[in-house]
Coordinates of C-alpha atoms in Angstrom, one line a residue:
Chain A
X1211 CA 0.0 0.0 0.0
X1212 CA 2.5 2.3 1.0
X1213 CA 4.9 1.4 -2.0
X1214 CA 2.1 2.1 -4.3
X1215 CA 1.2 5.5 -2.7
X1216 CA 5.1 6.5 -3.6
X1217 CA 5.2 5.3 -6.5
X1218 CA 1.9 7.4 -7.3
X1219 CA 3.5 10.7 -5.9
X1220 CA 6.3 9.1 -8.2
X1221 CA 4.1 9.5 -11.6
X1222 CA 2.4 12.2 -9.9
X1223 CA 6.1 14.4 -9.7
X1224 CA 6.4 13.1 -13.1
X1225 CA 3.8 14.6 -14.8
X1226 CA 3.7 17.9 -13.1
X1227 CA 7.1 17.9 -14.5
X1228 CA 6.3 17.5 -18.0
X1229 CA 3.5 20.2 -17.4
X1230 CA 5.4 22.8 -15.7
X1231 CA 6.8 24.3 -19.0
X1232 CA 3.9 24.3 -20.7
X1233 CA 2.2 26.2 -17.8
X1234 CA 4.7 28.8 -18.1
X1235 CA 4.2 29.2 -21.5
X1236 CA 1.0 29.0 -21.4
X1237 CA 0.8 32.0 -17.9
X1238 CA 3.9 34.0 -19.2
X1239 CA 2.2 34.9 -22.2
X1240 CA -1.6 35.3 -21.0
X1241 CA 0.2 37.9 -18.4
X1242 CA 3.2 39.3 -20.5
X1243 CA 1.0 39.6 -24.1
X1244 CA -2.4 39.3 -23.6
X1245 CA -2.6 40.7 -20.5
X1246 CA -6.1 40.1 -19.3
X1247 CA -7.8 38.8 -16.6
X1248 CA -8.6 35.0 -16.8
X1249 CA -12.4 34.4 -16.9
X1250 CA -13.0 31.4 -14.4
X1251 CA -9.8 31.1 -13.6
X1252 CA -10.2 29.2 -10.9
X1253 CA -12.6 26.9 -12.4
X1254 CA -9.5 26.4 -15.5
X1255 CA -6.8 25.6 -12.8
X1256 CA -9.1 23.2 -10.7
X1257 CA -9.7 21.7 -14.4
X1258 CA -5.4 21.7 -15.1
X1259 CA -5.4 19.9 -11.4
X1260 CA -8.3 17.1 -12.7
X1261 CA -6.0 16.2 -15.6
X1262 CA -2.6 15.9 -13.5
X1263 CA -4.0 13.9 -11.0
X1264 CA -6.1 11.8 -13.5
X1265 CA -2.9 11.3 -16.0
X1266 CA -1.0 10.1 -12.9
X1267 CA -3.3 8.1 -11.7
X1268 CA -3.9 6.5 -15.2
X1269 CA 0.1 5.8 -15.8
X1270 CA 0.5 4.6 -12.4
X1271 CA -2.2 2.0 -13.0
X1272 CA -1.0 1.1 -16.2
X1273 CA 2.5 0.5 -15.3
X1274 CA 1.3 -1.3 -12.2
X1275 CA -1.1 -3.6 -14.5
X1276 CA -1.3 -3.9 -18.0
X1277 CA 2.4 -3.1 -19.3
X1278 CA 4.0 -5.7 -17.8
X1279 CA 1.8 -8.3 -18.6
X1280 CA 1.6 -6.8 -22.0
X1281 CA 5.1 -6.8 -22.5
X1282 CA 5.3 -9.9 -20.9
X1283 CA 3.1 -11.1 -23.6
X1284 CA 4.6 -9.9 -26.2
X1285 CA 8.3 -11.5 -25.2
X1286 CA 6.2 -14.6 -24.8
X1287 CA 4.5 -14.0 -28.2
X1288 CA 7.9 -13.1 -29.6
X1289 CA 10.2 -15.7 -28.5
X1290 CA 11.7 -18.4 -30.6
X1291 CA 10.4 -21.1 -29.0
X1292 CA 6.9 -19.8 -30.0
X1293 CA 7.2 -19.2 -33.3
X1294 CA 9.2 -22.1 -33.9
X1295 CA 12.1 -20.4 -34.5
X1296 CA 15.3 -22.3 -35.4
X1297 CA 13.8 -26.2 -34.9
X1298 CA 13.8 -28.5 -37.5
X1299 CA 10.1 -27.8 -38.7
X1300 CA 11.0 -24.7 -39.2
X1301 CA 9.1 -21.4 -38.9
X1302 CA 5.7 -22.7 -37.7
X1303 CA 3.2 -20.2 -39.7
X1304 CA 0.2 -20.4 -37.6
X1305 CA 2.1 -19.5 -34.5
X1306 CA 2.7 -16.3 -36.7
X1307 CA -0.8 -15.5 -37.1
X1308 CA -0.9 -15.6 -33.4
X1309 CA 1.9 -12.6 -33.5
X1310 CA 0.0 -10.9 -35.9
X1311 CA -3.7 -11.6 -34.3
X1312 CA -1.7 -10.1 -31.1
X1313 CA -0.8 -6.9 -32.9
X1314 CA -3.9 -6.1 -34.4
X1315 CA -5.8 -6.4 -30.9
X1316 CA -3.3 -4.7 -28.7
X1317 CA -3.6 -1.8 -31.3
X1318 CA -7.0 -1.7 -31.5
X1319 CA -7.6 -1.9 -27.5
X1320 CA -4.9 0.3 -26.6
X1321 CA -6.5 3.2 -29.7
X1322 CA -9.5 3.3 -27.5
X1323 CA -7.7 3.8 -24.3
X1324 CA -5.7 6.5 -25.6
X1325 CA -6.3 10.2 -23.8
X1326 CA -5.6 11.9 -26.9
X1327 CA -7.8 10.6 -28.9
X1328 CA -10.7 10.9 -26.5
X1329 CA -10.0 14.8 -26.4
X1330 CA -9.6 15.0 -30.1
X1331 CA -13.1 13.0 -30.2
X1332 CA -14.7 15.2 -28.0
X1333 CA -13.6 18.6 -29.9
X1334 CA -15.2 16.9 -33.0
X1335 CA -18.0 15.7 -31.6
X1336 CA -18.4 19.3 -30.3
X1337 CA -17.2 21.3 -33.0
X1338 CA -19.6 19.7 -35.6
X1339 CA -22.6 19.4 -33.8
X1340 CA -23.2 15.8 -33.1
X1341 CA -22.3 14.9 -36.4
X1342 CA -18.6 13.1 -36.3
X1343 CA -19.3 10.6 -33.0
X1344 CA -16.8 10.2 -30.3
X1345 CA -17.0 6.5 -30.4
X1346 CA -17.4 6.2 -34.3
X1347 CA -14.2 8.4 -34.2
X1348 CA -12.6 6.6 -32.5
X1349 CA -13.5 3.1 -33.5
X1350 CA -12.6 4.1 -37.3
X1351 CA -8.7 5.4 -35.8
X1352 CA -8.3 2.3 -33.8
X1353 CA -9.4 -0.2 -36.6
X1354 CA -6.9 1.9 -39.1
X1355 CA -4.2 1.3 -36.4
X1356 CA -4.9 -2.3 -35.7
X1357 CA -4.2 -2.8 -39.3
X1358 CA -1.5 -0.5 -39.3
X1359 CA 0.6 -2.5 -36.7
X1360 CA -0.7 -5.7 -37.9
X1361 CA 1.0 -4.5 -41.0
X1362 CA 3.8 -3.2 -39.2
X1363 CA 4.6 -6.6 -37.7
X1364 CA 4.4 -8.3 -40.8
X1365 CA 7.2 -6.0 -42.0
X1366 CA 9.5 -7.1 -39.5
X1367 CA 8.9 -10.4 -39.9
X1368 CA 9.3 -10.4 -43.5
X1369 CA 12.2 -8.0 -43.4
X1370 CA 11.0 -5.8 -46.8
X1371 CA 12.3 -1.9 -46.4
X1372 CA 9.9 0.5 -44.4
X1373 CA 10.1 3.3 -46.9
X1374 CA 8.2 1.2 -49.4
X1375 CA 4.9 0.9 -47.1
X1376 CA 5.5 4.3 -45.7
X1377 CA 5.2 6.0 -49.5
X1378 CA 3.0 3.6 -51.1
X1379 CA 0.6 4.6 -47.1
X1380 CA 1.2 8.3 -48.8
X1381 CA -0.1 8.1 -51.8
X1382 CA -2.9 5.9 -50.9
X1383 CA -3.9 8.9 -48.5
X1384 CA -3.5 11.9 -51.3
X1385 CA -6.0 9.7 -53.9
X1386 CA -8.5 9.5 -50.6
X1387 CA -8.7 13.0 -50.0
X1388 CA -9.7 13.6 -53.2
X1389 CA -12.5 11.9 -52.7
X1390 CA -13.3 12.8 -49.0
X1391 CA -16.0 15.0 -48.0
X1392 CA -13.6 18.5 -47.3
X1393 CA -15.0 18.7 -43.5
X1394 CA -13.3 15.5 -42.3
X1395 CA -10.0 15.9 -44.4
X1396 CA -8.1 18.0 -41.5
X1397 CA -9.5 15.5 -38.9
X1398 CA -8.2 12.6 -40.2
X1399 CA -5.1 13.9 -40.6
X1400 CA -5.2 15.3 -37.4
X1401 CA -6.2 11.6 -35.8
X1402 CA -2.7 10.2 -37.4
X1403 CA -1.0 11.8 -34.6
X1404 CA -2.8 11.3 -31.5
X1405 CA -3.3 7.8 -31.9
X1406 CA 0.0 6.6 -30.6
X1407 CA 0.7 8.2 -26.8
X1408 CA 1.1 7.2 -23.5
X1409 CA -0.6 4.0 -23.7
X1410 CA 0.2 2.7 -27.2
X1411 CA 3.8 3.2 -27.5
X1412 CA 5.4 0.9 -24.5
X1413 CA 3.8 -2.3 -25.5
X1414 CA 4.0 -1.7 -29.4
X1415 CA 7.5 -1.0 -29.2
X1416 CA 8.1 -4.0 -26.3
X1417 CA 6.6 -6.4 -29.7
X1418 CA 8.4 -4.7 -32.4
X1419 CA 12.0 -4.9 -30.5
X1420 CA 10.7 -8.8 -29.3
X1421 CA 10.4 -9.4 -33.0
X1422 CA 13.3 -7.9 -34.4
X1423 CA 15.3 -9.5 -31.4
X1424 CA 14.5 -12.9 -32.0
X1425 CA 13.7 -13.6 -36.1
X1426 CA 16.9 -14.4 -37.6
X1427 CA 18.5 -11.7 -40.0
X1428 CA 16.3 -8.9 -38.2
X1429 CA 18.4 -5.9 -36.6
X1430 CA 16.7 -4.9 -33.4
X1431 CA 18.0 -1.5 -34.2
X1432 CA 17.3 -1.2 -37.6
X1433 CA 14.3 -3.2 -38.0
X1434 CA 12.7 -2.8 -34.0
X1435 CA 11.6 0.8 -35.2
X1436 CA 9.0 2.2 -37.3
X1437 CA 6.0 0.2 -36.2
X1438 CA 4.6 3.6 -34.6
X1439 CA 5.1 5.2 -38.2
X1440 CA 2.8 2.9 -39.3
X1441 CA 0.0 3.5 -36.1
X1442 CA 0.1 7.1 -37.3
X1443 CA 0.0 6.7 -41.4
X1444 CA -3.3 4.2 -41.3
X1445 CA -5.3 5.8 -39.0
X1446 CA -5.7 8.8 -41.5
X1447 CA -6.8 5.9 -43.9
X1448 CA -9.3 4.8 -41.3
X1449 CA -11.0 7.9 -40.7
X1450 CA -11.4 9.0 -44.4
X1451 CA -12.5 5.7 -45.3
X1452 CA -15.0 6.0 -42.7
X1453 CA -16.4 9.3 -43.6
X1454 CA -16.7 7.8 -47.2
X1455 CA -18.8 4.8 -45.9
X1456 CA -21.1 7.0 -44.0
X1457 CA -21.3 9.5 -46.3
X1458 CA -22.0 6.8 -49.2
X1459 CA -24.9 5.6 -46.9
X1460 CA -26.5 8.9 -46.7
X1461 CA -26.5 9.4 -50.4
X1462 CA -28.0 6.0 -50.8
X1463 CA -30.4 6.2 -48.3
X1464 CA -31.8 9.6 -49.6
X1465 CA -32.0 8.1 -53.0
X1466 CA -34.2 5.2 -52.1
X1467 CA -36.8 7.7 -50.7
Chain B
X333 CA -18.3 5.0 -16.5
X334 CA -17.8 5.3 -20.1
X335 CA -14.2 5.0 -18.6
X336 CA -14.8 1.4 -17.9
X337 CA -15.8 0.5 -21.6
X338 CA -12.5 2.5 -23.3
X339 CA -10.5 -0.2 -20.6
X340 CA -12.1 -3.3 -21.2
X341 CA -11.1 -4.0 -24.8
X342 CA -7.1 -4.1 -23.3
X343 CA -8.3 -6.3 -20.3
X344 CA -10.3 -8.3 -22.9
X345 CA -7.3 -9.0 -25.2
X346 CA -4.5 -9.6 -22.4
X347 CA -7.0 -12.3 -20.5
X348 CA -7.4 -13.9 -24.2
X349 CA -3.9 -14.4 -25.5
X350 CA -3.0 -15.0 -21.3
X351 CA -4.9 -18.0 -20.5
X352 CA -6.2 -19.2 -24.5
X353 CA -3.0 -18.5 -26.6
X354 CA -0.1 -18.7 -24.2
X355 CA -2.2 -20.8 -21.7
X356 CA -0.8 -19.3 -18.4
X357 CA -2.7 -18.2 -15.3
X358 CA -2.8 -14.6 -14.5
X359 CA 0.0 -13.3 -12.5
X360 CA -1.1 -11.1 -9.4
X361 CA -4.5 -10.8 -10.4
X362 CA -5.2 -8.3 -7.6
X363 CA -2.4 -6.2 -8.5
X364 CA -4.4 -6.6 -11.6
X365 CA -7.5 -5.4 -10.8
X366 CA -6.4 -2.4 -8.2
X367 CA -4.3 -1.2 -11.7
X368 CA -7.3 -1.4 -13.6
X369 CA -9.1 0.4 -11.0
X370 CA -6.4 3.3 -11.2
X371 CA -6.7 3.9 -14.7
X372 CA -10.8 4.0 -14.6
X373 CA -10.7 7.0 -12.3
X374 CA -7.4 8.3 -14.4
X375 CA -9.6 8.1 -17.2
X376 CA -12.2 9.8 -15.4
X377 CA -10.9 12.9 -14.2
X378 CA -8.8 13.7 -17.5
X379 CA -12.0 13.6 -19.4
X380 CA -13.4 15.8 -16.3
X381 CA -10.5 18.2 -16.4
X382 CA -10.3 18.4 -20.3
X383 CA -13.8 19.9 -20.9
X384 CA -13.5 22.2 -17.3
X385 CA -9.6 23.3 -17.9
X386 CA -7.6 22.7 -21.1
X387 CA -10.0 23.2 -23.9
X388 CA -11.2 26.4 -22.3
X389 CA -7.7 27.5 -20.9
X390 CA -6.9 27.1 -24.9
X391 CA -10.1 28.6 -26.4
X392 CA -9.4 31.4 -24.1
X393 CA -5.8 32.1 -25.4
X394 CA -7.2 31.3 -28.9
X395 CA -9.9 34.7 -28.6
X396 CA -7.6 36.8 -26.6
X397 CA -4.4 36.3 -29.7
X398 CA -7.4 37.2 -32.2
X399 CA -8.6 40.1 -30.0
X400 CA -5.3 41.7 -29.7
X401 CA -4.7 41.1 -33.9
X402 CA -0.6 40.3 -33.5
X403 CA 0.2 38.1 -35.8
X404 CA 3.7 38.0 -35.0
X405 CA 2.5 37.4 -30.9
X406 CA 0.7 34.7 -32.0
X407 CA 2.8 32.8 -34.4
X408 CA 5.2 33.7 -31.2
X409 CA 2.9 31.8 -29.0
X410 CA 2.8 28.8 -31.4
X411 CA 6.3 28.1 -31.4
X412 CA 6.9 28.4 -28.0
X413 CA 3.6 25.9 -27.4
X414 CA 5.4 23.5 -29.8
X415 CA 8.5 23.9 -28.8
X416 CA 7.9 23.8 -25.0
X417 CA 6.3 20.4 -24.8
X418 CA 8.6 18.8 -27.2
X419 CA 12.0 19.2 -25.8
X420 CA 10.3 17.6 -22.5
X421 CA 8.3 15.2 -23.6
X422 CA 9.8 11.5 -21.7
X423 CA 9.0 9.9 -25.4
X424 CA 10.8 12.2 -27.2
X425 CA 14.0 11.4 -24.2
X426 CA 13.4 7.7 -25.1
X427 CA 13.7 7.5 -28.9
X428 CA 16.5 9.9 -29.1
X429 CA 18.8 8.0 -26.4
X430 CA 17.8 4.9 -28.9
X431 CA 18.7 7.0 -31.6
X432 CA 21.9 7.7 -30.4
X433 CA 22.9 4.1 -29.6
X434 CA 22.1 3.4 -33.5
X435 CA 24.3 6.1 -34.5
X436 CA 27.1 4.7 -32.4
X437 CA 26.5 1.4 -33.3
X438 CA 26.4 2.9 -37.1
X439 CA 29.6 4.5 -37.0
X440 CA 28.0 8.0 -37.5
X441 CA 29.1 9.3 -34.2
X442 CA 32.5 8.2 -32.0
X443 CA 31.1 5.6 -29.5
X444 CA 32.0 7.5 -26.4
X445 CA 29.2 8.5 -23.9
X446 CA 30.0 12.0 -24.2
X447 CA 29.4 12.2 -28.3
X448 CA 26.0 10.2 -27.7
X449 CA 24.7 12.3 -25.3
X450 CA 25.5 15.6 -27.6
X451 CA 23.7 13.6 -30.6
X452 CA 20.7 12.8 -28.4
X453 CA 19.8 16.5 -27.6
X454 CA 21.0 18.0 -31.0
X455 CA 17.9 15.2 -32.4
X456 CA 15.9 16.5 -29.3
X457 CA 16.4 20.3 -30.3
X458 CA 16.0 19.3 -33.7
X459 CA 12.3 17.6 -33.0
X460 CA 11.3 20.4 -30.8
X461 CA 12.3 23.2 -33.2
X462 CA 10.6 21.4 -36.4
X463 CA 7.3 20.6 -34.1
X464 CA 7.0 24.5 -32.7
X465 CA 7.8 25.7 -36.8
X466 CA 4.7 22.8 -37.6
X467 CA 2.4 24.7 -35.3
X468 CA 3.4 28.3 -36.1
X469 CA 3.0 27.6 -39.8
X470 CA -0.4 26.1 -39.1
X471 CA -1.8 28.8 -37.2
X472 CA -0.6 30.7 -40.0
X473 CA -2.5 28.5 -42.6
X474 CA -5.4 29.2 -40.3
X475 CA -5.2 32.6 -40.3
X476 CA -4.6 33.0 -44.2
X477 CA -7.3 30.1 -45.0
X478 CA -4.5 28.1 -46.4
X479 CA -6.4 24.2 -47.5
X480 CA -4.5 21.6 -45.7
X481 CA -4.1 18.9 -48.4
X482 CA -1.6 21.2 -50.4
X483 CA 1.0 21.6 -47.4
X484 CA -0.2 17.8 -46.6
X485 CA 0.6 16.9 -50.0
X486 CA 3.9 19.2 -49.7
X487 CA 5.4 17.7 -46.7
X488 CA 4.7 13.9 -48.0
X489 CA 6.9 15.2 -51.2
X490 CA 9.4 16.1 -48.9
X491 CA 9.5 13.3 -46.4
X492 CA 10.0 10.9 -49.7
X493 CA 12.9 13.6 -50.9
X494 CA 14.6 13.2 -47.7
X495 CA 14.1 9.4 -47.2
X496 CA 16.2 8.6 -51.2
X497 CA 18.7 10.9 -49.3
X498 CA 19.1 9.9 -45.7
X499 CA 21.5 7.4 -44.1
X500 CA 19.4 4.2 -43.9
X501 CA 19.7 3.7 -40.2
X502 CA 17.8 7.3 -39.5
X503 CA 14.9 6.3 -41.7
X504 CA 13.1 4.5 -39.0
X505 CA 13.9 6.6 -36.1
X506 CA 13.1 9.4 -38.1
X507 CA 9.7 7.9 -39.2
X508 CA 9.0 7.4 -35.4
X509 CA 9.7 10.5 -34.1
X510 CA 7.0 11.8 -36.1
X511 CA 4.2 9.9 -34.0
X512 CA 5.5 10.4 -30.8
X513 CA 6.0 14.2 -30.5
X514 CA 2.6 14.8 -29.5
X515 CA 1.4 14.4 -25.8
X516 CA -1.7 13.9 -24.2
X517 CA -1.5 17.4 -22.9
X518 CA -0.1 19.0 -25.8
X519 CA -2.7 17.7 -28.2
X520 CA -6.2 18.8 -26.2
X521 CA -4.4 22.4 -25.9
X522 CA -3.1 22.5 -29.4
X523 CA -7.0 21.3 -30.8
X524 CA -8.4 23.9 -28.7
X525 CA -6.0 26.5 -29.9
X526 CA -6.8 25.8 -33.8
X527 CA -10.3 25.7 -33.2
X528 CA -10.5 28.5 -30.9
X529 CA -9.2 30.5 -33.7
X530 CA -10.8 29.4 -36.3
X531 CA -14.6 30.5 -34.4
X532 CA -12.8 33.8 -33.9
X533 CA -11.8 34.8 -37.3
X534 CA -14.2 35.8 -39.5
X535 CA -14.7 33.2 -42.4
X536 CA -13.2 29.9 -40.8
X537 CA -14.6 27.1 -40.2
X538 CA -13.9 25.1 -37.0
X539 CA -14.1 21.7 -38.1
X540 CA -12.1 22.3 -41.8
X541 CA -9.2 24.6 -40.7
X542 CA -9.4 24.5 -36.7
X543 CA -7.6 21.0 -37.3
X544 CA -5.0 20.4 -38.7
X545 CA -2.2 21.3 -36.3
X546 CA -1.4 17.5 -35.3
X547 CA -0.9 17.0 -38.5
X548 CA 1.8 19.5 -39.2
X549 CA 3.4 18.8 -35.7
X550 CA 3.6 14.6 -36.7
X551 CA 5.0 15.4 -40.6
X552 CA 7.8 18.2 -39.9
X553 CA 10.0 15.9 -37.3
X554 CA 10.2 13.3 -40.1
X555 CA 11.8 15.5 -42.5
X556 CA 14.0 16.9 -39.6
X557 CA 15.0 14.3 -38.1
X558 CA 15.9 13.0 -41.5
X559 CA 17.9 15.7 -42.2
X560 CA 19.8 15.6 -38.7
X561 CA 20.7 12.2 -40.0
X562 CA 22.1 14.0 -43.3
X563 CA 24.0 16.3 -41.9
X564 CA 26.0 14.7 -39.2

């Protein structure tokens, strides 16, 4: 009990750390430039208090909780004696589908647990009225990132050159926003980089350095990165695809009346 | 307790692959739940303290920049928003110590600790300075009405430049880098501040040009970084 109320004031210090410059950027120029009173001000620093404590609290319980069994998992996942590696059968494929089942679902459940995301969802859901939903939203980034790092994985494994997905990702995305209705273009760009945060990042990069560690020919250096690259390229994918669909159903739905 | 249902997917998978896939019992299962408990009320109070604090602390700034009408404060302000967070940020710390190692490992740098550490910051600086120009130039594509897709569409061309150019071992990194630069507290502020302006000037729309800012801030370290790679 008493270890896991210092390791809270632990996170805690932590994160009012990695807020305390962006407080005095935020103060030094609301007194220096702007130089007007705060409306509510005490209303926005209880609110700047609710999201240090509640970001501490969250990290603390993940690291307490879910990232070491999730890295765990993914050693486990990774290791050569799971997949077969290096015994006389060979490369056992369906232990690979395993790896890659793993990568798609630890994508997609750590997306919908990401605080980013939920803010971004909210200012859309807010911004346009009702009409982009916070859980549609975020459902559409997570899918594109599930299939992003299941992707990602497979790269690894089959030790082709990141560049190749990353521009062929890019041009894929120009074609779709020419054919993405103009509202949602900026938000699905947007939802690219929010996806991949606090939660995301330790247990995606515990699989990709597990995989690059332990496939023969892999460099964990070389080939451990870039599986966030890809969390951040097919999200934008996701989201315009998803604004396609629904928009595709509208127009079909109002023609049928 | 919508907190509950954003947790229960992870939960959901790890008990899967734990006890069907891997076929192990569940270490410490009340360390477990307590943890779980932890990041429900995390979860909880962020979402509390977003609507209460950051999106109006930044909505605030947004109308006050606009009342005042200086550009050059403003862009000021953007920079030292993007720039701020960045140079801090613990992922930001991680990847560039990796980074470094790489280099070392490479042959780019000598393989003393004193050369890596001097690599690691220049790649920190480097990040922080190309995600604070990523959020000055989109508050300025705000402003102006700029569409996104064309500087989009601009940055891709120069993240493919860059990547025919750049030492193979930064490619990843530098790929990375772009996704981790933003942080949970920097995006809700950095939302609020592009839509905040965009209600305030005449002619914007909030939804078409108040986003767009993540977007910059995840495309410019790639190129950056890239060139960091380049020219050491």
């Amino acid at each position: 009990m008493i270890a896991g109320l210092l390791s809270f004031f632990d996170s805690l210090a932590a994160t009012v750390r990695d807020v305390l410059p962006i407080l005095g950027i935020l103060f030094g120029f609301q007194w220096l430039v702007l130089r007007r009173r705060m409306p509510n001000l005490k209303q926005l620093l209880a609110g700047f208090l609710f999201v240090l404590v509640g970001l501490a609290l969250f990290l603390q319980g993940l690291e307490q909780a879910l990232f070491p069994l999730g890295k765990l998992m993914a050693e486990q996942l990774t290791a050569p004696a799971f997949l077969g590696v290096g015994t006389a059968s060979g490369a056992d494929w369906q232990h690979y589908l395993w790896v890659y089942l793993f990568a798609a679902a630890i994508g997609f459940s750590t997306t919908i647990a990401e605080p980013a995301l939920i803010a971004v969802a909210i200012m859309a859901n807010q911004v346009s009225a009702g009409a982009v939903g916070v859980r549609g939203l975020r459902v559409a980034v997570a899918i594109g990132v599930a299939v992003g790092i299941a992707l990602g994985t497979y790269r690894i494994i089959s030790g082709t050159p990141l560049h190749y997905y990353i521009i062929l990702g890019y041009v894929v995305v120009v074609i779709q926003t020419m054919f993405t209705p103009k509202p949602i273009i900026a938000l699905a760009y947007d939802s690219g980089g929010v996806t991949t945060s606090t939660v995301t990042v330790p247990l995606v990069a515990a699989l990709g350095l597990g995989l690059a560690t332990n496939i023969p020919g892999r460099d964990p250096m070389l080939d451990g990165f870039g599986l966030i690259a890809f969390a951040s390229l097919f999200p934008i994918m996701s989201v315009m695809a998803y604004a396609q669909l629904s928009e595709w159903y509208t127009h079909r739905a109002n023609k049928r009346r | 307790m919508d907190s509950i249902k954003d947790l229960l997917p992870i939960v959901a998978v790890i008990t899967f692959f734990q006890l069907v896939v891997l076929r192990q019992p569940i270490p410490n299962l009340t360390g477990l739940l307590t943890g779980a408990l932890l990041v429900v009320i995390g979860l909880t109070l962020f979402v509390h303290g977003l609507k209460t604090g950051l999106f109006p602390l930044g909505e605030t700034m947004a109308h006050g920049f606009a009342r005042r009408g200086s550009i050059s404060w403003l862009l000021a302000f953007a920079f030292a928003l993007g720039f701020g967070t960045t140079v801090a940020e613990p992922a930001l710390i991680a990847i560039a110590n990796e980074a470094a190692r790489v280099a070392a490992v490479g042959g780019m740098i000598a393989d003393t600790p004193a050369s890596a550490t001097d690599y690691a910051n220049g790649l920190r600086l480097t990040v922080a300075l190309s995600v604070g120009l990523a959020i000055a130039v989109g508050v300025l594509r705000i402003i102006r009405g700029w569409p996104l897709h064309y500087l989009i569409a601009g940055g891709y061309i120069g993240v493919v430049i860059m990547t025919a150019y750049a030492p193979p071992e930064i490619i990843g990194i530098a790929y990375d880098s772009g996704g981790v630069t933003t942080s949970t507290i920097t995006v809700p502020l950095v939302t609020a501040l592009g839509v905040g302006l965009s209600t305030s000037i005449h002619g914007r729309n909030p939804l078409t040009d108040g986003f767009g800012l993540i977007a910059f801030a995840s495309l410019t370290p790639m190129i950056f970084v890239m060139g960091y790679g380049m020219l050491l």
